[in-house]
Amino acid sequence: MSKVEYMDYIKSNHVIKPYTREYIQIAPVAKLYSTEFIQGPDQSSVIDRLTFGWVTGVVSLGNKKSLEQSDLFELESKKGAEYLTLRLEKEWEKTKKRALDENCEPRFWRAVCRLIPLSDYVLMSFCALTESVCRVLQPVFLGLLLLQLMEGAGHGWTWKHSGWGLLFALGIGLDAVILSAISQQFTFIALSHGMRCRVAITGALYKKVNR
């Protein structure tokens, strides 16, 4: 059963009784083509966003059959080329008007920067700060762990050395996990906004050339 046939089947509002022969036949197809099975990051839970679990649906579907355009989740209108181009043009007009009022030259990069929401600037700053702190803490925890091992080897191993050593070892592991998650999130957000800015600039230039 193809995706089109499945969607027509669902739109018919036909009631399927559980554990019948029809239910057994349609269940694997429903799992394969259900919109809940394949969803983008904006419809995913917080855990899926942090771990990029929203990609699992697409990968799992691609493992079962060749992916088509209709199999991928739809892009939100606010992330489309048309919306981003219009928004950049509006921000550019605001920038030129503000520059005229202030009697200075308009800067195109300011209009581009306003395409990114302030909340995302705050989020990226938090990720960058957290990543820097984690990178600083890694050698600190490692040094403290080595210090405990050296003291235990020189003065006899005690439960005190074991406790502190275990604590510093857990700190190194936790620090590595946080660093990996934060670094990947920062990279994903930065690349996503970079792509949107490039799409908006390309769309604006294309419209200007074809006028």
mmCIF file of C-alpha atoms in Angstrom:
data_model
loop_
_atom_site.group_PDB
_atom_site.id
_atom_site.type_symbol
_atom_site.label_atom_id
_atom_site.label_comp_id
_atom_site.label_asym_id
_atom_site.label_seq_id
_atom_site.Cartn_x
_atom_site.Cartn_y
_atom_site.Cartn_z
ATOM 1 C CA MET A 1 0.000 0.000 0.000
ATOM 2 C CA SER A 2 1.428 3.371 -1.022
ATOM 3 C CA LYS A 3 1.239 6.545 1.048
ATOM 4 C CA VAL A 4 -1.455 8.014 -1.229
ATOM 5 C CA GLU A 5 -3.597 4.881 -0.895
ATOM 6 C CA TYR A 6 -3.113 4.930 2.863
ATOM 7 C CA MET A 7 -4.124 8.602 3.146
ATOM 8 C CA ASP A 8 -7.238 7.958 1.017
ATOM 9 C CA TYR A 9 -8.020 5.013 3.256
ATOM 10 C CA ILE A 10 -7.768 7.209 6.369
ATOM 11 C CA LYS A 11 -9.861 10.009 4.844
ATOM 12 C CA SER A 12 -12.688 7.538 4.238
ATOM 13 C CA ASN A 13 -13.271 7.558 8.031
ATOM 14 C CA HIS A 14 -13.556 3.793 7.995
ATOM 15 C CA VAL A 15 -13.575 2.349 11.524
ATOM 16 C CA ILE A 16 -11.059 -0.468 12.047
ATOM 17 C CA LYS A 17 -11.762 -2.842 14.910
ATOM 18 C CA PRO A 18 -8.673 -3.802 16.941
ATOM 19 C CA TYR A 19 -7.045 -7.202 16.413
ATOM 20 C CA THR A 20 -9.053 -8.029 13.307
ATOM 21 C CA ARG A 21 -7.498 -9.186 10.026
ATOM 22 C CA GLU A 22 -7.936 -5.677 8.627
ATOM 23 C CA TYR A 23 -6.244 -4.209 11.693
ATOM 24 C CA ILE A 24 -3.272 -6.559 11.328
ATOM 25 C CA GLN A 25 -2.889 -5.585 7.666
ATOM 26 C CA ILE A 26 -3.121 -1.826 8.179
ATOM 27 C CA ALA A 27 -1.065 -1.511 11.388
ATOM 28 C CA PRO A 28 2.424 -1.792 9.785
ATOM 29 C CA VAL A 29 1.398 0.662 7.056
ATOM 30 C CA ALA A 30 0.035 3.107 9.627
ATOM 31 C CA LYS A 31 3.293 2.988 11.522
ATOM 32 C CA LEU A 32 5.175 3.602 8.286
ATOM 33 C CA TYR A 33 3.147 6.510 6.934
ATOM 34 C CA SER A 34 1.569 8.102 10.004
ATOM 35 C CA THR A 35 2.312 11.826 10.332
ATOM 36 C CA GLU A 36 2.976 11.271 14.022
ATOM 37 C CA PHE A 37 5.770 8.875 13.116
ATOM 38 C CA ILE A 38 7.620 11.468 10.997
ATOM 39 C CA GLN A 39 7.688 14.951 12.467
ATOM 40 C CA GLY A 40 10.025 17.906 12.394
ATOM 41 C CA PRO A 41 11.895 19.474 15.310
ATOM 42 C CA ASP A 42 9.166 22.045 15.937
ATOM 43 C CA GLN A 43 6.592 19.325 16.683
ATOM 44 C CA SER A 44 8.957 17.167 18.736
ATOM 45 C CA SER A 45 9.387 16.960 22.494
ATOM 46 C CA VAL A 46 12.193 18.638 24.420
ATOM 47 C CA ILE A 47 14.071 15.355 24.777
ATOM 48 C CA ASP A 48 13.869 14.707 21.024
ATOM 49 C CA ARG A 49 15.167 18.195 20.328
ATOM 50 C CA LEU A 50 18.104 17.791 22.683
ATOM 51 C CA THR A 51 19.022 14.341 21.337
ATOM 52 C CA PHE A 52 17.921 14.992 17.717
ATOM 53 C CA GLY A 53 15.475 12.126 18.100
ATOM 54 C CA TRP A 54 13.148 13.734 15.544
ATOM 55 C CA VAL A 55 15.489 12.448 12.812
ATOM 56 C CA THR A 56 14.758 8.832 13.806
ATOM 57 C CA GLY A 57 11.459 8.697 11.923
ATOM 58 C CA VAL A 58 13.013 9.746 8.619
ATOM 59 C CA VAL A 59 15.984 7.394 9.038
ATOM 60 C CA SER A 60 13.732 4.481 9.965
ATOM 61 C CA LEU A 61 11.463 5.111 6.994
ATOM 62 C CA GLY A 62 14.456 5.418 4.656
ATOM 63 C CA ASN A 63 15.676 2.054 5.903
ATOM 64 C CA LYS A 64 12.418 0.456 4.772
ATOM 65 C CA LYS A 65 11.908 2.148 1.416
ATOM 66 C CA SER A 66 13.268 4.843 -0.873
ATOM 67 C CA LEU A 67 12.422 8.282 0.477
ATOM 68 C CA GLU A 68 10.286 10.627 -1.564
ATOM 69 C CA GLN A 69 9.534 14.313 -1.154
ATOM 70 C CA SER A 70 6.112 13.501 0.292
ATOM 71 C CA ASP A 71 7.729 11.338 2.982
ATOM 72 C CA LEU A 72 9.575 14.259 4.566
ATOM 73 C CA PHE A 73 7.983 16.569 7.113
ATOM 74 C CA GLU A 74 6.655 19.842 5.782
ATOM 75 C CA LEU A 75 8.665 23.003 6.263
ATOM 76 C CA GLU A 76 6.947 25.708 8.303
ATOM 77 C CA SER A 77 5.838 28.769 6.368
ATOM 78 C CA LYS A 78 8.006 31.032 8.549
ATOM 79 C CA LYS A 79 11.064 29.081 7.418
ATOM 80 C CA GLY A 80 10.223 29.170 3.719
ATOM 81 C CA ALA A 81 12.084 31.200 1.105
ATOM 82 C CA GLU A 82 9.136 33.471 0.307
ATOM 83 C CA TYR A 83 8.530 34.452 3.916
ATOM 84 C CA LEU A 84 12.225 35.001 4.676
ATOM 85 C CA THR A 85 12.699 37.115 1.549
ATOM 86 C CA LEU A 86 9.725 39.348 2.347
ATOM 87 C CA ARG A 87 10.873 39.721 5.928
ATOM 88 C CA LEU A 88 14.381 40.713 4.848
ATOM 89 C CA GLU A 89 12.960 43.310 2.486
ATOM 90 C CA LYS A 90 10.843 44.773 5.301
ATOM 91 C CA GLU A 91 13.794 44.860 7.679
ATOM 92 C CA TRP A 92 15.908 46.521 4.995
ATOM 93 C CA GLU A 93 13.278 49.205 4.482
ATOM 94 C CA LYS A 94 13.163 49.813 8.238
ATOM 95 C CA THR A 95 16.956 50.014 8.337
ATOM 96 C CA LYS A 96 17.044 52.575 5.518
ATOM 97 C CA LYS A 97 14.332 54.654 7.179
ATOM 98 C CA ARG A 98 16.147 54.575 10.518
ATOM 99 C CA ALA A 99 19.429 55.522 8.842
ATOM 100 C CA LEU A 100 17.717 58.422 7.081
ATOM 101 C CA ASP A 101 16.343 59.705 10.379
ATOM 102 C CA GLU A 102 19.769 59.399 11.996
ATOM 103 C CA ASN A 103 21.525 60.900 8.948
ATOM 104 C CA CYS A 104 23.877 57.952 8.435
ATOM 105 C CA GLU A 105 24.514 55.210 5.901
ATOM 106 C CA PRO A 106 22.203 52.161 6.090
ATOM 107 C CA ARG A 107 23.910 48.861 6.862
ATOM 108 C CA PHE A 108 22.563 45.778 5.151
ATOM 109 C CA TRP A 109 24.072 43.443 7.733
ATOM 110 C CA ARG A 110 21.838 44.994 10.388
ATOM 111 C CA ALA A 111 18.740 43.990 8.431
ATOM 112 C CA VAL A 112 20.134 40.467 8.070
ATOM 113 C CA CYS A 113 20.864 40.222 11.789
ATOM 114 C CA ARG A 114 17.273 41.169 12.598
ATOM 115 C CA LEU A 115 16.083 38.030 10.834
ATOM 116 C CA ILE A 116 17.240 36.040 13.861
ATOM 117 C CA PRO A 117 14.927 36.351 16.892
ATOM 118 C CA LEU A 118 16.335 37.797 20.096
ATOM 119 C CA SER A 119 15.470 34.591 21.952
ATOM 120 C CA ASP A 120 17.774 32.618 19.653
ATOM 121 C CA TYR A 121 20.587 35.097 20.253
ATOM 122 C CA VAL A 122 20.129 34.530 23.982
ATOM 123 C CA LEU A 123 20.008 30.753 23.490
ATOM 124 C CA MET A 124 23.178 30.708 21.377
ATOM 125 C CA SER A 125 24.954 32.937 23.901
ATOM 126 C CA PHE A 126 23.938 30.580 26.705
ATOM 127 C CA CYS A 127 25.160 27.563 24.719
ATOM 128 C CA ALA A 128 28.473 29.265 23.942
ATOM 129 C CA LEU A 129 28.977 30.285 27.578
ATOM 130 C CA THR A 130 28.093 26.815 28.859
ATOM 131 C CA GLU A 131 30.424 25.201 26.330
ATOM 132 C CA SER A 132 33.281 27.465 27.427
ATOM 133 C CA VAL A 133 32.658 26.644 31.094
ATOM 134 C CA CYS A 134 32.583 22.906 30.361
ATOM 135 C CA ARG A 135 35.850 23.090 28.435
ATOM 136 C CA VAL A 136 37.483 24.873 31.376
ATOM 137 C CA LEU A 137 36.117 22.378 33.910
ATOM 138 C CA GLN A 138 37.399 19.312 32.072
ATOM 139 C CA PRO A 139 41.117 19.821 32.898
ATOM 140 C CA VAL A 140 40.178 21.047 36.395
ATOM 141 C CA PHE A 141 38.315 17.817 37.193
ATOM 142 C CA LEU A 142 41.091 15.765 35.616
ATOM 143 C CA GLY A 143 43.746 17.559 37.690
ATOM 144 C CA LEU A 144 41.794 17.058 40.913
ATOM 145 C CA LEU A 145 41.316 13.372 40.099
ATOM 146 C CA LEU A 146 45.032 12.889 39.480
ATOM 147 C CA LEU A 147 45.781 14.742 42.726
ATOM 148 C CA GLN A 148 43.577 12.342 44.686
ATOM 149 C CA LEU A 149 45.231 9.348 43.026
ATOM 150 C CA MET A 150 48.700 10.673 43.832
ATOM 151 C CA GLU A 151 47.789 11.389 47.469
ATOM 152 C CA GLY A 152 46.253 7.946 47.833
ATOM 153 C CA ALA A 153 49.326 6.270 46.372
ATOM 154 C CA GLY A 154 51.696 8.233 48.612
ATOM 155 C CA HIS A 155 49.888 8.180 51.973
ATOM 156 C CA GLY A 156 47.763 5.057 51.686
ATOM 157 C CA TRP A 157 44.386 4.683 50.038
ATOM 158 C CA THR A 158 41.376 5.669 52.192
ATOM 159 C CA TRP A 159 37.649 5.982 51.709
ATOM 160 C CA LYS A 160 38.120 9.746 51.571
ATOM 161 C CA HIS A 161 40.323 9.444 48.502
ATOM 162 C CA SER A 162 37.891 6.958 46.970
ATOM 163 C CA GLY A 163 34.907 9.256 47.494
ATOM 164 C CA TRP A 164 36.568 12.357 46.110
ATOM 165 C CA GLY A 165 38.123 10.411 43.250
ATOM 166 C CA LEU A 166 34.761 8.951 42.279
ATOM 167 C CA LEU A 167 33.142 12.386 42.503
ATOM 168 C CA PHE A 168 35.739 13.956 40.206
ATOM 169 C CA ALA A 169 35.455 11.028 37.773
ATOM 170 C CA LEU A 170 31.680 11.510 37.631
ATOM 171 C CA GLY A 171 32.284 15.219 37.103
ATOM 172 C CA ILE A 172 34.451 14.475 34.081
ATOM 173 C CA GLY A 173 31.795 12.187 32.598
ATOM 174 C CA LEU A 174 28.915 14.581 33.247
ATOM 175 C CA ASP A 175 30.940 17.478 31.899
ATOM 176 C CA ALA A 176 31.618 15.542 28.672
ATOM 177 C CA VAL A 177 27.916 14.738 28.208
ATOM 178 C CA ILE A 178 26.833 18.350 28.742
ATOM 179 C CA LEU A 179 29.605 19.633 26.483
ATOM 180 C CA SER A 180 28.599 17.273 23.669
ATOM 181 C CA ALA A 181 24.891 18.166 23.893
ATOM 182 C CA ILE A 182 25.461 21.918 24.140
ATOM 183 C CA SER A 183 28.021 21.947 21.340
ATOM 184 C CA GLN A 184 25.713 20.075 18.964
ATOM 185 C CA GLN A 185 22.763 22.336 19.789
ATOM 186 C CA PHE A 186 24.825 25.479 19.229
ATOM 187 C CA THR A 187 26.104 24.173 15.892
ATOM 188 C CA PHE A 188 22.614 23.168 14.738
ATOM 189 C CA ILE A 189 21.040 26.516 15.679
ATOM 190 C CA ALA A 190 23.878 28.522 14.114
ATOM 191 C CA LEU A 191 23.835 26.533 10.862
ATOM 192 C CA SER A 192 20.023 26.723 10.668
ATOM 193 C CA HIS A 193 19.995 30.500 10.984
ATOM 194 C CA GLY A 194 22.927 30.788 8.603
ATOM 195 C CA MET A 195 20.960 28.827 6.012
ATOM 196 C CA ARG A 196 17.879 31.014 6.509
ATOM 197 C CA CYS A 197 19.913 34.196 6.117
ATOM 198 C CA ARG A 198 21.477 32.840 2.939
ATOM 199 C CA VAL A 199 18.050 31.893 1.548
ATOM 200 C CA ALA A 200 16.662 35.343 2.368
ATOM 201 C CA ILE A 201 19.606 37.168 0.769
ATOM 202 C CA THR A 202 19.476 34.954 -2.324
ATOM 203 C CA GLY A 203 15.735 35.527 -2.675
ATOM 204 C CA ALA A 204 16.103 39.300 -2.297
ATOM 205 C CA LEU A 205 18.881 39.451 -4.899
ATOM 206 C CA TYR A 206 16.885 37.253 -7.268
ATOM 207 C CA LYS A 207 13.847 39.520 -7.006
ATOM 208 C CA LYS A 208 15.988 42.624 -7.506
ATOM 209 C CA VAL A 209 17.656 41.211 -10.630
ATOM 210 C CA ASN A 210 14.335 40.163 -12.178
ATOM 211 C CA ARG A 211 12.614 43.497 -11.675
#
